[in-house]
Coordinates of C-alpha atoms in Angstrom, one line a residue:
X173 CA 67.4 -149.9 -151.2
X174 CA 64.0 -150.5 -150.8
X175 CA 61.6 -148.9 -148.6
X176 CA 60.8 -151.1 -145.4
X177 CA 57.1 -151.2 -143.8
X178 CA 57.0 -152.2 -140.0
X179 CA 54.3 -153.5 -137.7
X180 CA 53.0 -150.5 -137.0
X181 CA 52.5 -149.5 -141.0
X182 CA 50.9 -152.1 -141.7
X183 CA 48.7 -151.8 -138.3
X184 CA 47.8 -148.3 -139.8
X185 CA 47.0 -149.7 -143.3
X186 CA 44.7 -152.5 -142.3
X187 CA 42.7 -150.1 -139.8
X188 CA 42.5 -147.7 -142.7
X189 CA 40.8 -150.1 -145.2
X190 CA 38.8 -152.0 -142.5
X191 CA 36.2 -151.0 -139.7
X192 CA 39.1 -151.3 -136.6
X193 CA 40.8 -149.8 -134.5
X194 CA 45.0 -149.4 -135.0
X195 CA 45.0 -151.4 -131.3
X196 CA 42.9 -154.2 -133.0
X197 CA 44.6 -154.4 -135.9
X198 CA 48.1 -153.9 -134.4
X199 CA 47.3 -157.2 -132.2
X200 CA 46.1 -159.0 -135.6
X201 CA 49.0 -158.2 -136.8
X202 CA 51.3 -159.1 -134.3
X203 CA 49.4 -162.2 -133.7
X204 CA 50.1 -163.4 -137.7
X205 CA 53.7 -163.6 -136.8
X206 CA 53.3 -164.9 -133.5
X207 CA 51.5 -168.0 -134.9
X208 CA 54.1 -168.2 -137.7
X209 CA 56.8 -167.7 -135.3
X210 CA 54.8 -170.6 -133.3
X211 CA 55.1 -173.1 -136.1
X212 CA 58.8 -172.6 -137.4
X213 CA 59.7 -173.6 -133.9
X214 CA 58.0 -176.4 -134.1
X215 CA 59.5 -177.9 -137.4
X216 CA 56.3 -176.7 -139.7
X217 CA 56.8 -174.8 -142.9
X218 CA 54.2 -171.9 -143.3
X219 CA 53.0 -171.1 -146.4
X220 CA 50.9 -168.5 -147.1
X221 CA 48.8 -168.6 -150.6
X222 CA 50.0 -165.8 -153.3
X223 CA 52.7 -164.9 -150.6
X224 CA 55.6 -166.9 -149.8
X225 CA 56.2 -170.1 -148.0
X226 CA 58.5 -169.8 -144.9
X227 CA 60.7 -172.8 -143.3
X228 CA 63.4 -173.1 -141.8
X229 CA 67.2 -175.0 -142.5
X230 CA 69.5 -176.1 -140.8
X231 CA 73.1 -174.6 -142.0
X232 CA 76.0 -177.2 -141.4
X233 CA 79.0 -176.2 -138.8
X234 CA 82.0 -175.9 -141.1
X235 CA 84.8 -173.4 -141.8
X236 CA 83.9 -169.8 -143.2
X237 CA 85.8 -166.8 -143.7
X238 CA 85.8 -163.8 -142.1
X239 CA 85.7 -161.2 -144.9
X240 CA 86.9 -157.7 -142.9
X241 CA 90.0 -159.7 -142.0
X242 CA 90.2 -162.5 -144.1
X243 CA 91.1 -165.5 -142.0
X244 CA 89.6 -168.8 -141.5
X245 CA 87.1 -169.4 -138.3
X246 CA 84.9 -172.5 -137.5
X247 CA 81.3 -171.5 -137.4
X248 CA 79.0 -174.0 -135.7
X249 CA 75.4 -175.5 -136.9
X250 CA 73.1 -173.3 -137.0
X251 CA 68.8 -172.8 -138.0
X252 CA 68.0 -170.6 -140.6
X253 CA 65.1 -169.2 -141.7
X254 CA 64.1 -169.3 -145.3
X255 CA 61.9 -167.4 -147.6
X256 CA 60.7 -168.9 -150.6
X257 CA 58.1 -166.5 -152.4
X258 CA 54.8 -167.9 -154.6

C-alpha cells in the first residue's frame, strides 16, 4: 500500500522549501481544500493544471449487493466524488 501524506506533511514540506511558518503554511493548506471543497458543492469541477481534475457524480439509487453476506439491498442516490488525474 502506498504511503499516505496528511495535512500536516505537507504543511511541514511547504514551510521547509519556502520562507513560512508551519502555522502559515498549514492554513494555505487547509485553505486549498477548503476552496475546492467550496466549489464541488456548488456543482464546479476543479481542475488543477499537471494534477488532476476533481468533480463530482451523481451515483443512481439501484440494487447492490452486500458482499460479507451476500444478499440484495436497495442503496439510494447518492454524490460522489471523482478523481480524474492530468
Amino acid at each position: 500500500m502506498a504511503e499516505r501524506i496528511g495535512i500536516e506533511e505537507l504543511s511541514k514540506n511547504i514551510s521547509d522549501h519556502h520562507l513560512l511558518t508551519r502555522q502559515e503554511s498549514r492554513e494555505i493548506v487547509r485553505e486549498l481544500f477548503e476552496q475546492i471543497r467550496q466549489a464541488m458543492v456548488q456543482g464546479k469541477s476543479v481542475q488543477l493544471q499537471n494534477f488532476g481534475i476533481f468533480r463530482t457524480v451523481t451515483k443512481p439509487a439501484g440494487m447492490v449487493m452486500d458482499p460479507r453476506t451476500g444478499t440484495k439491498i436497495h442503496r439510494d442516490e447518492r454524490i460522489s466524488v471523482s478523481v480524474r488525474l492530468t
